[in-house]
XYZ file of C-alpha atoms in Angstrom:
464
model
C -0.058 10.416 -8.261
C -1.413 14.113 -7.401
C -3.135 15.178 -10.551
C -5.141 18.804 -11.318
C -7.283 17.226 -13.504
C -11.271 18.601 -13.052
C -13.177 16.104 -11.409
C -17.095 16.736 -10.820
C -19.778 14.296 -8.308
C -23.058 14.891 -5.614
C -21.950 16.333 -2.802
C -25.239 15.811 -1.558
C -27.297 12.679 0.550
C -28.332 10.620 -2.898
C -32.028 11.454 -3.117
C -34.554 13.806 -3.867
C -34.462 16.791 -2.090
C -35.084 20.745 -2.461
C -31.876 21.177 -3.455
C -28.191 19.379 -4.479
C -25.354 20.506 -4.636
C -22.918 19.223 -7.950
C -18.880 20.222 -6.754
C -16.564 21.092 -9.243
C -12.434 20.767 -8.630
C -8.741 21.175 -10.997
C -7.322 23.571 -13.113
C -10.259 24.506 -16.029
C -13.037 23.967 -13.934
C -14.521 27.797 -13.948
C -13.961 27.696 -17.964
C -15.603 23.958 -18.242
C -18.130 25.539 -16.085
C -18.836 28.853 -18.344
C -19.342 26.035 -21.682
C -23.059 24.873 -20.202
C -24.161 27.874 -18.193
C -25.695 31.143 -18.910
C -25.067 33.340 -16.020
C -28.338 35.848 -15.329
C -25.677 38.934 -15.395
C -24.409 37.554 -18.893
C -20.536 37.748 -17.674
C -19.134 34.561 -18.415
C -17.393 32.995 -15.342
C -13.675 33.231 -15.851
C -14.568 36.583 -15.151
C -15.849 37.432 -12.229
C -14.467 36.647 -8.798
C -14.120 34.838 -6.728
C -16.873 33.578 -4.010
C -19.334 35.174 -5.557
C -22.859 33.318 -6.303
C -24.482 33.796 -9.319
C -28.160 32.851 -10.208
C -28.735 31.243 -14.616
C -29.645 28.452 -16.609
C -27.776 25.037 -17.085
C -28.302 24.746 -20.580
C -26.949 21.633 -22.590
C -27.161 23.579 -26.255
C -30.519 24.831 -26.851
C -32.261 22.864 -24.125
C -32.492 24.205 -20.725
C -31.742 22.266 -17.786
C -32.729 24.034 -14.984
C -32.458 27.414 -12.590
C -29.373 27.540 -10.717
C -26.997 29.177 -8.304
C -23.260 28.831 -8.666
C -20.582 29.668 -6.775
C -17.157 30.145 -7.742
C -13.202 29.518 -5.521
C -10.435 30.327 -6.718
C -7.303 28.934 -5.877
C -5.341 28.675 -3.162
C -8.234 29.601 -1.347
C -11.145 27.111 -1.982
C -11.842 23.434 0.299
C -9.997 21.748 -2.109
C -6.611 24.404 -2.803
C -7.936 24.543 -6.250
C -9.985 26.401 -8.272
C -13.609 24.899 -7.850
C -16.854 25.466 -8.507
C -19.926 24.123 -6.775
C -23.641 24.383 -8.798
C -26.743 24.823 -6.696
C -29.349 22.753 -8.309
C -32.809 22.082 -7.682
C -32.508 18.516 -6.536
C -34.405 16.415 -9.146
C -32.182 13.099 -9.253
C -32.968 13.690 -12.981
C -31.495 17.207 -13.171
C -28.558 16.515 -10.890
C -27.180 13.120 -13.232
C -27.676 15.138 -16.065
C -25.921 17.987 -14.912
C -22.452 15.281 -14.343
C -23.715 14.388 -17.371
C -22.985 17.572 -19.265
C -19.644 17.994 -16.346
C -18.561 14.713 -18.060
C -18.680 15.128 -21.515
C -17.017 18.394 -21.623
C -13.305 16.690 -20.056
C -14.856 16.433 -15.990
C -14.516 13.220 -14.608
C -16.036 11.580 -11.790
C -13.977 11.521 -8.155
C -13.517 9.070 -6.126
C -14.304 9.107 -2.702
C -12.655 11.843 -0.934
C -11.127 12.866 -3.451
C -12.236 15.765 -2.990
C -10.146 16.137 0.249
C -7.319 14.254 -0.039
C -6.641 17.029 -2.840
C -7.209 19.733 0.383
C -4.461 17.395 1.760
C -2.115 17.199 -0.652
C -2.309 20.884 -1.717
C -1.587 22.186 2.580
C -4.846 22.596 3.152
C -4.753 20.469 5.724
C -2.801 17.292 7.917
C -4.432 13.949 7.518
C -5.600 14.619 11.587
C -7.557 17.158 10.188
C -9.280 15.088 6.950
C -9.238 11.933 8.341
C -11.701 14.975 11.212
C -13.577 15.138 7.865
C -14.817 11.910 8.090
C -15.654 12.058 11.737
C -16.994 15.092 11.512
C -19.298 13.741 8.599
C -20.035 10.766 10.142
C -20.720 12.138 13.504
C -24.250 10.977 15.215
C -24.072 13.261 18.846
C -23.197 16.205 20.203
C -19.845 14.073 21.400
C -18.701 13.427 18.778
C -19.082 16.577 16.738
C -17.086 17.968 19.381
C -14.817 15.352 18.970
C -14.461 15.859 15.259
C -14.366 19.977 15.208
C -11.786 20.040 17.325
C -9.397 17.865 15.863
C -10.692 19.439 12.124
C -9.604 22.532 13.118
C -6.319 21.691 13.926
C -5.989 20.946 18.370
C -4.488 17.837 17.747
C -2.155 18.599 15.066
C -0.622 21.476 16.754
C -0.323 19.255 19.651
C 1.422 17.387 17.565
C 3.693 19.652 16.110
C 4.396 21.049 19.087
C 6.149 17.857 20.228
C 7.810 17.127 16.651
C 9.428 20.862 17.318
C 10.851 19.738 20.859
C 11.955 16.499 19.761
C 13.635 18.023 16.956
C 15.813 20.466 19.432
C 17.009 17.360 20.943
C 18.835 15.486 18.236
C 19.930 18.420 16.611
C 21.742 19.666 19.845
C 22.417 15.243 19.491
C 23.684 14.681 16.728
C 25.956 18.445 16.915
C 28.012 16.307 19.373
C 28.983 13.619 17.149
C 29.887 15.693 14.632
C 32.049 16.987 17.570
C 32.541 13.940 18.606
C 36.130 13.468 18.857
C 36.576 16.479 20.727
C 33.896 15.048 23.546
C 32.058 18.440 23.352
C 28.542 17.934 25.142
C 25.927 21.178 23.607
C 23.203 19.092 24.861
C 22.860 19.255 28.464
C 21.302 15.872 29.788
C 19.264 16.779 33.115
C 17.674 19.088 30.679
C 16.985 16.948 27.788
C 15.233 14.175 30.722
C 12.747 16.888 31.295
C 11.760 17.558 28.157
C 11.700 13.716 27.314
C 9.295 13.288 30.371
C 7.328 16.503 29.242
C 6.483 14.513 26.059
C 6.370 10.743 27.368
C 3.759 12.135 29.896
C 1.649 14.426 26.636
C 1.714 11.238 24.726
C 0.510 8.855 27.489
C -2.614 11.195 28.335
C -3.259 11.117 24.150
C -3.222 7.421 24.282
C -4.894 7.515 27.222
C -7.622 9.078 25.866
C -8.183 6.553 23.291
C -10.306 4.557 25.704
C -12.916 7.849 26.261
C -12.665 9.019 22.604
C -13.239 5.147 21.017
C -16.569 4.944 22.985
C -17.463 8.486 22.208
C -17.506 7.848 18.640
C -18.767 4.246 18.517
C -21.030 4.653 21.457
C -21.056 3.763 25.121
C -21.335 0.540 25.907
C -23.207 -0.128 28.772
C -24.183 -3.932 30.006
C -28.187 -4.212 31.015
C -27.192 -7.197 33.609
C -28.540 -9.021 36.985
C -30.707 -12.464 37.366
C -33.389 -13.564 35.497
C -36.308 -11.222 35.003
C -35.947 -8.219 36.866
C -37.259 -6.458 34.218
C -33.794 -5.998 32.521
C -35.790 -6.725 28.929
C -38.181 -3.985 30.149
C -35.589 -1.240 31.301
C -34.029 -2.167 27.850
C -37.600 -1.033 25.866
C -38.020 1.904 27.708
C -34.261 3.696 27.142
C -35.362 2.757 23.651
C -38.941 3.752 23.828
C -39.909 1.034 21.529
C -40.502 -2.699 22.070
C -37.090 -4.106 21.636
C -36.456 -7.129 23.234
C -39.150 -9.642 24.282
C -40.534 -9.192 27.500
C -42.046 -12.903 29.410
C -42.646 -13.529 32.963
C -40.851 -17.033 31.817
C -36.963 -17.191 34.086
C -35.120 -17.432 31.265
C -36.449 -15.811 27.872
C -33.675 -13.732 26.814
C -31.276 -16.152 25.808
C -28.636 -13.970 24.078
C -27.360 -10.588 23.198
C -29.481 -8.091 22.051
C -27.933 -4.290 21.552
C -28.924 -1.012 20.189
C -27.819 2.414 20.502
C -30.262 5.809 21.783
C -28.938 9.268 22.163
C -29.106 11.032 25.252
C -28.595 14.515 25.729
C -26.222 14.895 22.736
C -23.832 11.089 23.541
C -24.341 7.639 21.832
C -25.313 4.911 24.157
C -25.157 1.221 23.045
C -26.854 -1.132 24.860
C -27.317 -4.243 25.791
C -29.793 -6.565 26.994
C -28.235 -9.784 28.756
C -29.464 -13.156 29.870
C -30.536 -13.191 32.742
C -27.477 -15.116 35.317
C -28.463 -17.914 37.222
C -27.799 -22.128 37.790
C -28.786 -23.928 34.604
C -28.431 -27.083 32.857
C -30.122 -25.571 29.743
C -27.464 -25.809 27.358
C -28.858 -22.564 24.866
C -28.737 -20.297 28.113
C -25.730 -21.512 29.592
C -23.898 -20.037 26.249
C -26.030 -16.563 26.788
C -25.145 -16.535 30.303
C -20.807 -16.945 29.383
C -21.559 -14.012 26.557
C -23.123 -11.888 29.755
C -20.135 -12.519 31.006
C -18.307 -11.117 28.457
C -20.325 -8.432 27.877
C -20.015 -7.359 31.019
C -16.147 -7.273 30.591
C -16.362 -5.026 27.898
C -18.679 -2.799 29.086
C -17.507 1.442 30.147
C -20.697 1.039 31.729
C -22.579 -2.295 33.632
C -26.135 -1.891 35.069
C -26.996 -4.532 37.219
C -30.416 -4.961 38.406
C -32.052 -6.357 41.120
C -35.917 -6.967 41.714
C -36.571 -5.786 45.058
C -39.543 -7.544 45.396
C -37.758 -10.651 46.291
C -35.200 -9.064 49.149
C -31.711 -9.043 49.455
C -30.973 -13.098 49.677
C -28.807 -13.435 45.819
C -27.768 -9.994 45.574
C -24.340 -10.658 47.011
C -24.005 -13.857 45.003
C -24.684 -11.959 41.834
C -22.900 -9.150 42.970
C -19.506 -10.632 42.988
C -19.996 -12.648 39.840
C -20.570 -9.311 38.365
C -17.519 -7.433 40.006
C -15.587 -10.719 38.563
C -15.937 -10.311 35.641
C -16.145 -5.896 35.298
C -13.547 -4.634 33.180
C -10.793 -2.462 35.530
C -12.337 1.039 34.580
C -16.141 0.114 34.181
C -18.553 2.119 36.106
C -20.730 -0.068 38.222
C -24.156 1.145 39.039
C -26.858 -0.961 41.088
C -30.257 -0.254 39.569
C -33.292 -0.859 42.287
C -36.022 -1.999 39.835
C -39.816 -2.555 40.404
C -39.700 0.099 43.059
C -43.498 0.324 42.170
C -44.916 -2.712 43.630
C -42.932 -2.560 46.917
C -43.680 -0.312 49.926
C -41.036 -0.476 51.499
C -38.207 0.604 49.569
C -35.723 2.621 51.920
C -35.038 -0.485 54.001
C -33.804 -3.047 51.366
C -31.186 -0.136 49.943
C -29.590 0.217 52.696
C -29.356 -3.369 53.031
C -28.073 -3.263 49.531
C -25.447 -0.013 50.232
C -23.983 -2.219 53.164
C -23.352 -5.002 50.351
C -21.587 -2.855 47.516
C -18.426 -0.883 47.737
C -19.573 2.192 47.184
C -21.734 1.828 43.831
C -24.355 4.391 42.945
C -27.442 2.767 43.706
C -30.805 4.108 41.911
C -34.470 2.966 42.186
C -36.432 2.993 39.527
C -39.631 1.331 37.997
C -38.144 -0.120 34.439
C -42.148 -0.987 33.887
C -43.870 2.656 34.700
C -40.518 4.572 34.352
C -40.552 6.164 37.600
C -37.504 7.597 38.174
C -35.780 6.473 34.174
C -34.817 9.983 34.222
C -32.569 10.055 37.332
C -30.662 6.984 35.655
C -30.644 8.390 32.678
C -28.818 11.867 34.059
C -26.224 9.259 36.173
C -25.249 7.597 32.642
C -24.296 11.150 30.843
C -22.711 12.688 33.921
C -20.258 8.412 34.617
C -19.233 9.741 30.594
C -18.033 13.633 32.277
C -18.387 15.262 28.674
C -19.197 18.356 30.094
C -16.149 17.929 31.831
C -14.073 18.029 29.087
C -13.228 21.179 27.249
C -13.278 22.603 23.814
C -9.357 22.581 23.953
C -8.973 19.057 25.476
C -7.854 16.736 22.948
C -9.664 12.774 22.681
C -7.640 10.759 20.962
C -10.984 8.613 18.655
C -8.850 6.922 15.408
C -7.067 3.889 15.968
C -5.093 4.525 13.193
C -3.103 7.634 15.490
C -4.003 5.966 18.607
C -1.784 2.334 16.899
C 0.923 5.306 16.717
C 0.890 7.169 19.242
C 1.750 3.634 20.892
C 4.193 2.666 18.321
C 5.569 7.022 19.326
C 5.317 6.076 23.253
C 7.655 3.511 23.414
C 10.311 5.331 21.268
C 10.224 8.435 24.036
C 10.259 5.167 26.868
C 14.117 4.357 25.113
C 15.048 7.458 24.360
C 15.038 8.225 28.574
C 16.347 5.472 29.487
C 19.322 5.495 26.966
C 19.269 9.021 28.441
C 19.308 7.767 31.979
C 22.258 5.088 30.951
C 24.433 7.618 29.718
C 23.877 5.910 26.012
C 25.796 7.476 23.019
C 23.882 9.608 21.117
C 24.215 7.947 18.280
C 21.909 5.847 19.507
C 19.935 8.432 21.732
C 19.215 9.893 17.886
C 18.003 7.247 16.153
C 15.258 6.212 19.265
C 14.367 10.223 18.969
C 14.349 10.222 14.944
C 11.941 6.611 15.697
C 9.039 9.068 17.559
C 9.005 11.470 15.455
C 8.260 9.116 12.469
C 5.771 7.780 14.326
C 4.089 11.437 15.003
C 4.929 12.262 11.464
C 2.175 9.080 9.857
C -0.731 11.194 12.135
C -0.365 13.864 10.613
C 1.033 12.907 7.024
C 4.412 14.122 7.425
C 4.961 10.852 6.302
C 3.564 8.826 4.596
C 2.786 6.578 1.805
C -0.390 5.711 -1.140
C -1.002 2.478 0.944
C -2.357 4.579 3.615
C -3.658 7.874 1.566
C -5.372 4.743 0.639
C -7.043 3.649 3.400
C -7.217 6.434 4.745
C -9.486 8.292 1.844
C -11.464 5.310 0.229
C -14.198 5.259 3.407
C -15.084 9.234 2.803
C -18.251 9.880 1.124
C -18.186 10.276 -2.932
C -18.169 14.143 -3.214
C -16.200 15.187 -0.014
């Protein structure tokens, strides 16, 4: 339940730094800070205009604690929609804790995780999807994830959903109006027009659902499986891409028996590289288990790099190529990487031979050991994600809660379409529309409960 009591928290990362921010929000927080703040202007904060920064001192009675800058925000023009104060102090952990203690001693309480953002949602400053985007923005570790979160936080997703809800409400209003005049057999809603609107809504919902596969990997890292026969240089390539000795490299076949994963940011996109056990026939039970995990990772990967050792020729290529293709996910991209170009004189002949044996996949010759053409491989990986083709206005779903609600909404709109085609009573069509509206409302928080809100905001950091 919403209360406007005063909450306080440190909003900067834990530890010592140059500056720390102590944030307060709630009715009476400005007067509370007045009780511990001596402004250089000698004027109380309660008498000052909002959105101004004030220099002065934090003191506990006669004990001077720190020189600070205090910023005042007045309701409703603040992040939370309430009166708020931010105290910028020096980054000493001792100073931070003492300021918090002073605030609590004078009536504030420590904020729960995400409570400032939760108050912003409850006060109508943002909807629930925008609030969740705040957490995603804080957690973003790549340009792609940042761009997605920023678009959602600024309301791009919300605007799209509001448009959908408006059209759905228009349909159900006409249908329910017919129910009021059912005895007179009056038809207010043109069924052809309703079918057109429902079809447009279905198209957009399907597009949003389909975007989740991209949004999820952009948010959590593009899974890239490095696969191939034993000793083709998979671990060496992983180490080269990560620029560290992450995997053991050895001339002994079957060194990698388990999956090794690590992430790296390439041109603003987070890739999660997966070094796998070499694919070969083996009687070793442990190595066989590793190969089975390799096939599992191939099925889960967004991109698969199949390495071939040019020194071994192309005799066994087709066998391993077919094994990889069999386990490849339907929408995954397979790239053929010809390794050890620094150790052979002729690269072109095996490259053209392999081209004839494949289904048109990109072929990239490299040397994992010397890093030759690694930059070319990186460019191919970045291009495969196609993030640069996305406009800032493109809506990409990256939140599993949103995705689940959209799937339910899509099912409901399919029922609407089928009902309209079948000529089913307006009463049942209207019920399906209301179900669709329900799931869209769950995303924005127009329909919510304490459990959902608790799950959303408990994942926030304290102070945000």
